[in-house]
Amino acid sequence: MSMLEAAGVHVRFGDRVVLESVDLAVAEGEFHGVMGPNGAGKTTFFNVLTGRVKPSRGKVRLGGEDVTGLSPHRIAAKGIARSFQIMTLFDEFSARDNVMMGLPEFRARGLDVVHAVAGDRRFAEQASEALAAVGLVEKGDVRAKDLSYGDRRALEIAVALAQAPRVLCLDEPTSGLGSDGVQRLAALIARLKGKLTIVAIEHDMEFLFSLADRISVIHWGQVVARGTPHELQQNDWVRRSNLGKFA
Amino acid sequence: MMVGSKSSSEASRLVTPTMLVLWLVLATVPLWITRIGLYPYLGIEILIWSLYALAFNLVLGTAGLPSFGHGAYFGIGAYAFGLCQFDIVANLWICLVAAALAAGLAGALVALFISHRRGIYYAFMTIAFGQIFWTLAIKSHRITGGEDGLLKIKRLPADFGLVSFDLTDNVAFYYFVLAAFAVGVAALWRLVHSPYGRVVAAMRQSETRAAHLGYNVWLYKASIFALSAAVSGFAGGLFAMAQLAAFPDVMSLHQSGYVVMMTLVGGGLVSFWGPVIGVFLFLTARDVIGALTNAWMLYFGLLFIAIVLFRPEGIAGAISAALQQHSLNALRQRGTSAMRLLVGGGR
Ligand SMILES: Nc1ncnc2c1ncn2[C@@H]1O[C@H](COP(=O)(O)OP(=O)(O)OP(=O)(O)O)[C@@H](O)[C@H]1O
Ligand SMILES: [Mg+2]
């Protein structure tokens, strides 16, 4: 059984069809890449997976359970975490507090109006663990808005990791990162690989082809090609389009 | 909490040396206030409005939601207090609870309709509902006394079983209000620094992010509004006791604007205590400058404009920077982005 499964996902905005019919099945522990030209609907597809956009047709299943059309907080609670193409952090909070917000234990205490957050060591420790995973542990006290761009990207991932998700959806995690940053991220993904189910939209082909177990190409509202990096490099469509230029 | 989280451990202490001094000052007000040409009733007013403004700031400052009709809940609390003692039971505690409950219910009802909104839409809806409640208060002559107000409200005795305190005298009532204020402040402080308060503050910065972390944004927005309304109503109950009456004018758009001005001028966007500073300034200016010229509101209005445009960190921000607790720049940035969120609606 797939960890994450989308079947016949159809999305239109007004009379503009963005996704015609997208299918995707991601096995547990798989790192699945998603690529496609600008405006192909990749982010929209993530928005469907995470509840921001309700598809007019099609199904999304998480671990076999139908989660189609549930609101974002429900889907998040069921275990899909995401990062955003346009970074979305709690800018006034420290890096550690950003991560803390992601902890399921913290979420479970969200309606607690009595206890002090500051006094709770457990949250701080768990948050520090997630920060350590992305190499930010020394910057835990820095406000998110004062972090460098690369550190902010890393923080987004730390927040998602703190959620202890079943599936992690990353929307262009390397965008805007220098080559150092990309390498750091690649090393992190390599460490997570196999332990976590990951779906990543990515334009950086080198990054994707070296890390992904399988890749789906979204174009014209559907998956036009799919396979292992090796298979995709042989794919005619990918070869002809500039997506495969490095292959 | 509202200031950077680097200082979260230090900032989350309610009892600090500065605070002890301030509480001491508050505790001695009746002893010296007449000597400086003012009167205990002003102290009562300041404390009650401070509690109201602190409650209001849960919505404006903590949640970043522009509520411009908050007077409605203050007023509903005042009426509920009066109606409770007339029609249900003349017991101080029960009537204060009734004030909070009635305002909280009204707030919850409104929250049902507005909590999927943000920014200017939210502001418009709160104004509209505020106007509805205000109109109801004026038109329901038989219940509220209409424009004449609900008169002859009594300052019920504070009955503790073994001892009972008569509150008819302004000094005694001042101490009662001070005690209520202290309890209210402690409760609000806890709330703001609790996990719940943290989620609300996170939601102010990004609803999208909060939702995708698994927080039910609508529920938090609705509940903080209802809580704020309830505490505003509690303050309204005290106000009815202070005035010995309940009037519709505190519910008007006009007076709902006062609490917004007080909170912003004081620095509610960057500081827990901002609203208190704003209320103190507003009400003393009304009495001191107001004794000299009718145009005191003009000066306060100009101050308000200056703050909104140039000093969004407010007076609390300036004080905090002067005491070198936080950098002025950081506070100003915070204030500016908070101001933008209020109008623009955020992410
Ligand atoms: N909420 C919306 N309302 C209307 N149109 C939308 C909405 N969201 C996305 N679109 C449109 O859908 C199309 C696909 O957008 P999407 O962001 O999913 O593309 P993408 O594949 O992620 O592109 P990129 O590589 O540039 O990030 C675009 O034409 C976009 O303008
Ligand atoms: Mg995109």
PDB file of C-alpha atoms in Angstrom, chain B residues 61-296:
ATOM      1  CA  GLY B  61      -2.186  43.072  19.695  1.00  0.00           C
ATOM      2  CA  THR B  62      -1.928  39.368  20.404  1.00  0.00           C
ATOM      3  CA  ALA B  63      -4.110  38.077  17.585  1.00  0.00           C
ATOM      4  CA  GLY B  64      -3.534  40.995  15.213  1.00  0.00           C
ATOM      5  CA  LEU B  65      -7.232  41.323  14.461  1.00  0.00           C
ATOM      6  CA  PRO B  66      -8.669  44.811  14.032  1.00  0.00           C
ATOM      7  CA  SER B  67     -11.786  44.997  16.173  1.00  0.00           C
ATOM      8  CA  PHE B  68     -13.310  48.436  15.988  1.00  0.00           C
ATOM      9  CA  GLY B  69     -16.578  47.730  17.726  1.00  0.00           C
ATOM     10  CA  HIS B  70     -15.324  46.467  21.040  1.00  0.00           C
ATOM     11  CA  GLY B  71     -17.294  49.002  23.048  1.00  0.00           C
ATOM     12  CA  ALA B  72     -20.301  46.756  22.464  1.00  0.00           C
ATOM     13  CA  TYR B  73     -18.940  44.118  24.847  1.00  0.00           C
ATOM     14  CA  PHE B  74     -17.916  46.634  27.471  1.00  0.00           C
ATOM     15  CA  GLY B  75     -21.417  48.069  27.286  1.00  0.00           C
ATOM     16  CA  ILE B  76     -23.176  44.698  27.306  1.00  0.00           C
ATOM     17  CA  GLY B  77     -21.250  43.855  30.462  1.00  0.00           C
ATOM     18  CA  ALA B  78     -22.464  47.056  32.084  1.00  0.00           C
ATOM     19  CA  TYR B  79     -26.104  46.408  31.176  1.00  0.00           C
ATOM     20  CA  ALA B  80     -25.877  42.770  32.187  1.00  0.00           C
ATOM     21  CA  PHE B  81     -24.525  43.756  35.577  1.00  0.00           C
ATOM     22  CA  GLY B  82     -27.421  46.131  36.128  1.00  0.00           C
ATOM     23  CA  LEU B  83     -30.101  43.805  34.811  1.00  0.00           C
ATOM     24  CA  CYS B  84     -28.745  40.950  36.888  1.00  0.00           C
ATOM     25  CA  GLN B  85     -29.032  42.905  40.115  1.00  0.00           C
ATOM     26  CA  PHE B  86     -32.494  44.162  39.214  1.00  0.00           C
ATOM     27  CA  ASP B  87     -34.040  41.026  37.804  1.00  0.00           C
ATOM     28  CA  ILE B  88     -32.046  38.025  38.981  1.00  0.00           C
ATOM     29  CA  VAL B  89     -30.185  38.425  42.214  1.00  0.00           C
ATOM     30  CA  ALA B  90     -28.421  41.343  43.860  1.00  0.00           C
ATOM     31  CA  ASN B  91     -25.176  39.537  44.461  1.00  0.00           C
ATOM     32  CA  LEU B  92     -21.930  41.161  43.382  1.00  0.00           C
ATOM     33  CA  TRP B  93     -20.161  37.981  42.328  1.00  0.00           C
ATOM     34  CA  ILE B  94     -23.065  36.552  40.406  1.00  0.00           C
ATOM     35  CA  CYS B  95     -23.685  39.844  38.625  1.00  0.00           C
ATOM     36  CA  LEU B  96     -20.020  40.231  37.655  1.00  0.00           C
ATOM     37  CA  VAL B  97     -20.041  36.704  36.269  1.00  0.00           C
ATOM     38  CA  ALA B  98     -23.250  37.561  34.432  1.00  0.00           C
ATOM     39  CA  ALA B  99     -21.553  40.614  32.924  1.00  0.00           C
ATOM     40  CA  ALA B 100     -18.638  38.544  31.647  1.00  0.00           C
ATOM     41  CA  LEU B 101     -20.922  35.783  30.462  1.00  0.00           C
ATOM     42  CA  ALA B 102     -23.321  38.018  28.554  1.00  0.00           C
ATOM     43  CA  ALA B 103     -20.511  39.862  26.815  1.00  0.00           C
ATOM     44  CA  GLY B 104     -18.667  36.614  26.148  1.00  0.00           C
ATOM     45  CA  LEU B 105     -21.774  35.105  24.557  1.00  0.00           C
ATOM     46  CA  ALA B 106     -22.326  38.166  22.409  1.00  0.00           C
ATOM     47  CA  GLY B 107     -18.659  38.014  21.431  1.00  0.00           C
ATOM     48  CA  ALA B 108     -18.911  34.315  20.623  1.00  0.00           C
ATOM     49  CA  LEU B 109     -21.946  34.952  18.464  1.00  0.00           C
ATOM     50  CA  VAL B 110     -20.151  37.667  16.518  1.00  0.00           C
ATOM     51  CA  ALA B 111     -17.028  35.521  16.301  1.00  0.00           C
ATOM     52  CA  LEU B 112     -19.052  32.866  14.482  1.00  0.00           C
ATOM     53  CA  PHE B 113     -19.577  35.295  11.648  1.00  0.00           C
ATOM     54  CA  ILE B 114     -16.244  37.048  11.439  1.00  0.00           C
ATOM     55  CA  SER B 115     -13.571  34.507  12.275  1.00  0.00           C
ATOM     56  CA  HIS B 116     -12.901  33.441   8.711  1.00  0.00           C
ATOM     57  CA  ARG B 117     -11.901  37.023   7.930  1.00  0.00           C
ATOM     58  CA  ARG B 118      -8.880  39.219   8.463  1.00  0.00           C
ATOM     59  CA  GLY B 119      -7.739  42.767   7.851  1.00  0.00           C
ATOM     60  CA  ILE B 120     -10.134  45.367   6.601  1.00  0.00           C
ATOM     61  CA  TYR B 121     -13.028  42.899   6.157  1.00  0.00           C
ATOM     62  CA  TYR B 122     -12.698  41.893   9.755  1.00  0.00           C
ATOM     63  CA  ALA B 123     -12.636  45.529  10.804  1.00  0.00           C
ATOM     64  CA  PHE B 124     -15.803  46.320   8.836  1.00  0.00           C
ATOM     65  CA  MET B 125     -17.660  43.369  10.290  1.00  0.00           C
ATOM     66  CA  THR B 126     -16.720  44.250  13.856  1.00  0.00           C
ATOM     67  CA  ILE B 127     -17.923  47.803  13.252  1.00  0.00           C
ATOM     68  CA  ALA B 128     -21.195  46.544  11.815  1.00  0.00           C
ATOM     69  CA  PHE B 129     -21.865  44.238  14.755  1.00  0.00           C
ATOM     70  CA  GLY B 130     -20.840  46.943  17.197  1.00  0.00           C
ATOM     71  CA  GLN B 131     -23.372  49.279  15.616  1.00  0.00           C
ATOM     72  CA  ILE B 132     -26.060  46.626  15.825  1.00  0.00           C
ATOM     73  CA  PHE B 133     -25.536  46.153  19.559  1.00  0.00           C
ATOM     74  CA  TRP B 134     -25.386  49.903  20.111  1.00  0.00           C
ATOM     75  CA  THR B 135     -28.647  50.406  18.211  1.00  0.00           C
ATOM     76  CA  LEU B 136     -30.289  47.599  20.164  1.00  0.00           C
ATOM     77  CA  ALA B 137     -29.194  49.246  23.413  1.00  0.00           C
ATOM     78  CA  ILE B 138     -30.728  52.542  22.380  1.00  0.00           C
ATOM     79  CA  LYS B 139     -33.928  51.123  20.931  1.00  0.00           C
ATOM     80  CA  SER B 140     -34.732  48.577  23.626  1.00  0.00           C
ATOM     81  CA  HIS B 141     -36.002  51.314  25.843  1.00  0.00           C
ATOM     82  CA  ARG B 142     -37.901  49.081  28.193  1.00  0.00           C
ATOM     83  CA  ILE B 143     -34.897  46.920  28.984  1.00  0.00           C
ATOM     84  CA  THR B 144     -31.967  49.299  28.828  1.00  0.00           C
ATOM     85  CA  GLY B 145     -33.594  52.652  29.436  1.00  0.00           C
ATOM     86  CA  GLY B 146     -32.623  53.718  25.939  1.00  0.00           C
ATOM     87  CA  GLU B 147     -30.628  56.905  25.670  1.00  0.00           C
ATOM     88  CA  ASP B 148     -31.361  57.777  29.298  1.00  0.00           C
ATOM     89  CA  GLY B 149     -29.433  54.714  30.366  1.00  0.00           C
ATOM     90  CA  LEU B 150     -30.077  52.045  32.953  1.00  0.00           C
ATOM     91  CA  LEU B 151     -30.055  54.015  36.170  1.00  0.00           C
ATOM     92  CA  LYS B 152     -29.879  53.251  39.883  1.00  0.00           C
ATOM     93  CA  ILE B 153     -27.371  50.473  39.576  1.00  0.00           C
ATOM     94  CA  LYS B 154     -25.965  49.731  43.021  1.00  0.00           C
ATOM     95  CA  ARG B 155     -22.481  49.026  44.144  1.00  0.00           C
ATOM     96  CA  LEU B 156     -23.325  45.724  45.740  1.00  0.00           C
ATOM     97  CA  PRO B 157     -21.305  44.828  48.799  1.00  0.00           C
ATOM     98  CA  ALA B 158     -18.316  42.522  48.335  1.00  0.00           C
ATOM     99  CA  ASP B 159     -19.452  39.633  50.460  1.00  0.00           C
ATOM    100  CA  PHE B 160     -16.782  37.122  51.466  1.00  0.00           C
ATOM    101  CA  GLY B 161     -18.982  35.089  53.812  1.00  0.00           C
ATOM    102  CA  LEU B 162     -17.249  36.036  57.056  1.00  0.00           C
ATOM    103  CA  VAL B 163     -16.651  39.646  56.123  1.00  0.00           C
ATOM    104  CA  SER B 164     -18.501  41.917  53.800  1.00  0.00           C
ATOM    105  CA  PHE B 165     -17.200  45.194  52.423  1.00  0.00           C
ATOM    106  CA  ASP B 166     -19.361  48.131  51.593  1.00  0.00           C
ATOM    107  CA  LEU B 167     -18.217  49.667  48.300  1.00  0.00           C
ATOM    108  CA  THR B 168     -20.369  52.768  48.109  1.00  0.00           C
ATOM    109  CA  ASP B 169     -17.470  54.988  49.085  1.00  0.00           C
ATOM    110  CA  ASN B 170     -15.088  55.756  46.211  1.00  0.00           C
ATOM    111  CA  VAL B 171     -11.964  54.866  48.180  1.00  0.00           C
ATOM    112  CA  ALA B 172     -13.338  51.469  49.196  1.00  0.00           C
ATOM    113  CA  PHE B 173     -14.516  50.915  45.649  1.00  0.00           C
ATOM    114  CA  TYR B 174     -11.108  51.923  44.325  1.00  0.00           C
ATOM    115  CA  TYR B 175      -9.496  49.144  46.336  1.00  0.00           C
ATOM    116  CA  PHE B 176     -12.061  46.670  45.158  1.00  0.00           C
ATOM    117  CA  VAL B 177     -11.404  47.642  41.540  1.00  0.00           C
ATOM    118  CA  LEU B 178      -7.666  47.471  42.149  1.00  0.00           C
ATOM    119  CA  ALA B 179      -8.053  43.909  43.413  1.00  0.00           C
ATOM    120  CA  ALA B 180     -10.205  42.980  40.426  1.00  0.00           C
ATOM    121  CA  PHE B 181      -7.660  44.614  38.141  1.00  0.00           C
ATOM    122  CA  ALA B 182      -4.823  42.623  39.732  1.00  0.00           C
ATOM    123  CA  VAL B 183      -6.711  39.365  39.287  1.00  0.00           C
ATOM    124  CA  GLY B 184      -7.596  40.305  35.709  1.00  0.00           C
ATOM    125  CA  VAL B 185      -4.015  41.230  34.861  1.00  0.00           C
ATOM    126  CA  ALA B 186      -2.670  38.006  36.315  1.00  0.00           C
ATOM    127  CA  ALA B 187      -5.190  35.979  34.318  1.00  0.00           C
ATOM    128  CA  LEU B 188      -4.517  37.832  31.070  1.00  0.00           C
ATOM    129  CA  TRP B 189      -0.790  37.592  31.607  1.00  0.00           C
ATOM    130  CA  ARG B 190      -1.028  33.848  32.027  1.00  0.00           C
ATOM    131  CA  LEU B 191      -3.241  33.541  29.006  1.00  0.00           C
ATOM    132  CA  VAL B 192      -0.876  35.484  26.785  1.00  0.00           C
ATOM    133  CA  HIS B 193       2.126  33.450  27.935  1.00  0.00           C
ATOM    134  CA  SER B 194       0.398  30.081  27.773  1.00  0.00           C
ATOM    135  CA  PRO B 195       0.614  27.684  24.822  1.00  0.00           C
ATOM    136  CA  TYR B 196      -2.776  29.000  23.752  1.00  0.00           C
ATOM    137  CA  GLY B 197      -1.494  32.575  23.745  1.00  0.00           C
ATOM    138  CA  ARG B 198       1.528  31.459  21.794  1.00  0.00           C
ATOM    139  CA  VAL B 199      -0.615  29.844  19.124  1.00  0.00           C
ATOM    140  CA  VAL B 200      -2.697  33.004  18.834  1.00  0.00           C
ATOM    141  CA  ALA B 201       0.450  35.091  18.452  1.00  0.00           C
ATOM    142  CA  ALA B 202       1.749  32.660  15.829  1.00  0.00           C
ATOM    143  CA  MET B 203      -1.511  32.878  13.945  1.00  0.00           C
ATOM    144  CA  ARG B 204      -1.151  36.658  13.865  1.00  0.00           C
ATOM    145  CA  GLN B 205       2.101  36.240  11.971  1.00  0.00           C
ATOM    146  CA  SER B 206       0.897  33.603   9.547  1.00  0.00           C
ATOM    147  CA  GLU B 207      -2.471  31.936   9.531  1.00  0.00           C
ATOM    148  CA  THR B 208      -1.339  29.773   6.651  1.00  0.00           C
ATOM    149  CA  ARG B 209       1.648  28.460   8.523  1.00  0.00           C
ATOM    150  CA  ALA B 210      -0.379  27.862  11.666  1.00  0.00           C
ATOM    151  CA  ALA B 211      -3.039  25.940   9.759  1.00  0.00           C
ATOM    152  CA  HIS B 212      -0.472  23.700   8.087  1.00  0.00           C
ATOM    153  CA  LEU B 213       1.059  22.954  11.466  1.00  0.00           C
ATOM    154  CA  GLY B 214      -2.272  21.533  12.502  1.00  0.00           C
ATOM    155  CA  TYR B 215      -3.846  24.442  14.370  1.00  0.00           C
ATOM    156  CA  ASN B 216      -7.506  25.138  13.804  1.00  0.00           C
ATOM    157  CA  VAL B 217      -7.102  28.798  12.997  1.00  0.00           C
ATOM    158  CA  TRP B 218     -10.812  29.533  12.997  1.00  0.00           C
ATOM    159  CA  LEU B 219     -11.240  28.101  16.480  1.00  0.00           C
ATOM    160  CA  TYR B 220      -8.380  30.143  17.898  1.00  0.00           C
ATOM    161  CA  LYS B 221      -9.602  33.328  16.262  1.00  0.00           C
ATOM    162  CA  ALA B 222     -13.142  32.800  17.463  1.00  0.00           C
ATOM    163  CA  SER B 223     -12.168  31.841  21.001  1.00  0.00           C
ATOM    164  CA  ILE B 224      -9.744  34.709  21.547  1.00  0.00           C
ATOM    165  CA  PHE B 225     -12.444  37.131  20.414  1.00  0.00           C
ATOM    166  CA  ALA B 226     -15.009  35.626  22.766  1.00  0.00           C
ATOM    167  CA  LEU B 227     -12.539  35.626  25.661  1.00  0.00           C
ATOM    168  CA  SER B 228     -11.644  39.210  24.974  1.00  0.00           C
ATOM    169  CA  ALA B 229     -15.319  40.143  24.873  1.00  0.00           C
ATOM    170  CA  ALA B 230     -15.925  38.341  28.174  1.00  0.00           C
ATOM    171  CA  VAL B 231     -13.161  40.192  30.005  1.00  0.00           C
ATOM    172  CA  SER B 232     -14.304  43.459  28.403  1.00  0.00           C
ATOM    173  CA  GLY B 233     -17.765  42.676  29.744  1.00  0.00           C
ATOM    174  CA  PHE B 234     -16.356  42.035  33.204  1.00  0.00           C
ATOM    175  CA  ALA B 235     -14.718  45.463  33.070  1.00  0.00           C
ATOM    176  CA  GLY B 236     -18.050  46.812  31.854  1.00  0.00           C
ATOM    177  CA  GLY B 237     -19.720  45.385  34.958  1.00  0.00           C
ATOM    178  CA  LEU B 238     -17.246  47.253  37.132  1.00  0.00           C
ATOM    179  CA  PHE B 239     -17.906  50.365  35.084  1.00  0.00           C
ATOM    180  CA  ALA B 240     -21.625  50.102  35.741  1.00  0.00           C
ATOM    181  CA  MET B 241     -20.834  50.013  39.448  1.00  0.00           C
ATOM    182  CA  ALA B 242     -18.526  52.978  39.101  1.00  0.00           C
ATOM    183  CA  GLN B 243     -21.089  55.069  37.228  1.00  0.00           C
ATOM    184  CA  LEU B 244     -24.058  53.684  39.169  1.00  0.00           C
ATOM    185  CA  ALA B 245     -25.616  53.313  35.734  1.00  0.00           C
ATOM    186  CA  ALA B 246     -25.115  51.849  32.279  1.00  0.00           C
ATOM    187  CA  PHE B 247     -25.275  54.066  29.201  1.00  0.00           C
ATOM    188  CA  PRO B 248     -25.261  53.263  25.504  1.00  0.00           C
ATOM    189  CA  ASP B 249     -22.552  55.766  24.626  1.00  0.00           C
ATOM    190  CA  VAL B 250     -19.643  53.450  25.536  1.00  0.00           C
ATOM    191  CA  MET B 251     -20.989  51.154  22.828  1.00  0.00           C
ATOM    192  CA  SER B 252     -20.886  53.779  20.102  1.00  0.00           C
ATOM    193  CA  LEU B 253     -18.414  53.596  17.266  1.00  0.00           C
ATOM    194  CA  HIS B 254     -16.979  56.811  18.624  1.00  0.00           C
ATOM    195  CA  GLN B 255     -16.096  55.356  22.010  1.00  0.00           C
ATOM    196  CA  SER B 256     -15.055  52.035  20.526  1.00  0.00           C
ATOM    197  CA  GLY B 257     -12.469  54.146  18.754  1.00  0.00           C
ATOM    198  CA  TYR B 258     -11.165  55.409  22.092  1.00  0.00           C
ATOM    199  CA  VAL B 259      -9.990  51.998  23.186  1.00  0.00           C
ATOM    200  CA  VAL B 260      -8.254  51.518  19.838  1.00  0.00           C
ATOM    201  CA  MET B 261      -6.486  54.851  20.242  1.00  0.00           C
ATOM    202  CA  MET B 262      -5.532  54.179  23.834  1.00  0.00           C
ATOM    203  CA  THR B 263      -4.118  50.788  22.973  1.00  0.00           C
ATOM    204  CA  LEU B 264      -2.139  51.929  19.958  1.00  0.00           C
ATOM    205  CA  VAL B 265      -0.795  55.087  21.563  1.00  0.00           C
ATOM    206  CA  GLY B 266       0.279  53.139  24.613  1.00  0.00           C
ATOM    207  CA  GLY B 267       2.100  50.567  22.498  1.00  0.00           C
ATOM    208  CA  GLY B 268      -0.175  47.532  22.684  1.00  0.00           C
ATOM    209  CA  LEU B 269       1.311  46.184  19.478  1.00  0.00           C
ATOM    210  CA  VAL B 270       4.673  45.554  21.099  1.00  0.00           C
ATOM    211  CA  SER B 271       3.981  45.352  24.818  1.00  0.00           C
ATOM    212  CA  PHE B 272       1.605  43.702  27.249  1.00  0.00           C
ATOM    213  CA  TRP B 273       1.437  46.919  29.302  1.00  0.00           C
ATOM    214  CA  GLY B 274       0.963  49.250  26.360  1.00  0.00           C
ATOM    215  CA  PRO B 275      -2.822  49.514  26.735  1.00  0.00           C
ATOM    216  CA  VAL B 276      -2.501  50.493  30.393  1.00  0.00           C
ATOM    217  CA  ILE B 277      -0.097  53.287  29.531  1.00  0.00           C
ATOM    218  CA  GLY B 278      -2.435  54.472  26.808  1.00  0.00           C
ATOM    219  CA  VAL B 279      -5.455  54.520  29.083  1.00  0.00           C
ATOM    220  CA  PHE B 280      -3.552  56.378  31.780  1.00  0.00           C
ATOM    221  CA  LEU B 281      -2.440  58.999  29.294  1.00  0.00           C
ATOM    222  CA  PHE B 282      -5.836  59.356  27.654  1.00  0.00           C
ATOM    223  CA  LEU B 283      -7.850  59.745  30.829  1.00  0.00           C
ATOM    224  CA  THR B 284      -5.395  62.027  32.635  1.00  0.00           C
ATOM    225  CA  ALA B 285      -5.084  64.137  29.488  1.00  0.00           C
ATOM    226  CA  ARG B 286      -8.880  64.331  29.378  1.00  0.00           C
ATOM    227  CA  ASP B 287      -8.990  65.633  32.945  1.00  0.00           C
ATOM    228  CA  VAL B 288      -5.845  67.727  33.061  1.00  0.00           C
ATOM    229  CA  ILE B 289      -5.684  69.215  29.574  1.00  0.00           C
ATOM    230  CA  GLY B 290      -9.445  69.021  29.333  1.00  0.00           C
ATOM    231  CA  ALA B 291      -9.689  71.418  32.300  1.00  0.00           C
ATOM    232  CA  LEU B 292      -7.676  73.969  30.342  1.00  0.00           C
ATOM    233  CA  THR B 293      -9.083  73.583  26.859  1.00  0.00           C
ATOM    234  CA  ASN B 294     -11.960  71.860  25.160  1.00  0.00           C
ATOM    235  CA  ALA B 295      -9.630  70.804  22.390  1.00  0.00           C
ATOM    236  CA  TRP B 296      -7.796  68.117  24.351  1.00  0.00           C
TER     237      TRP B 296
END
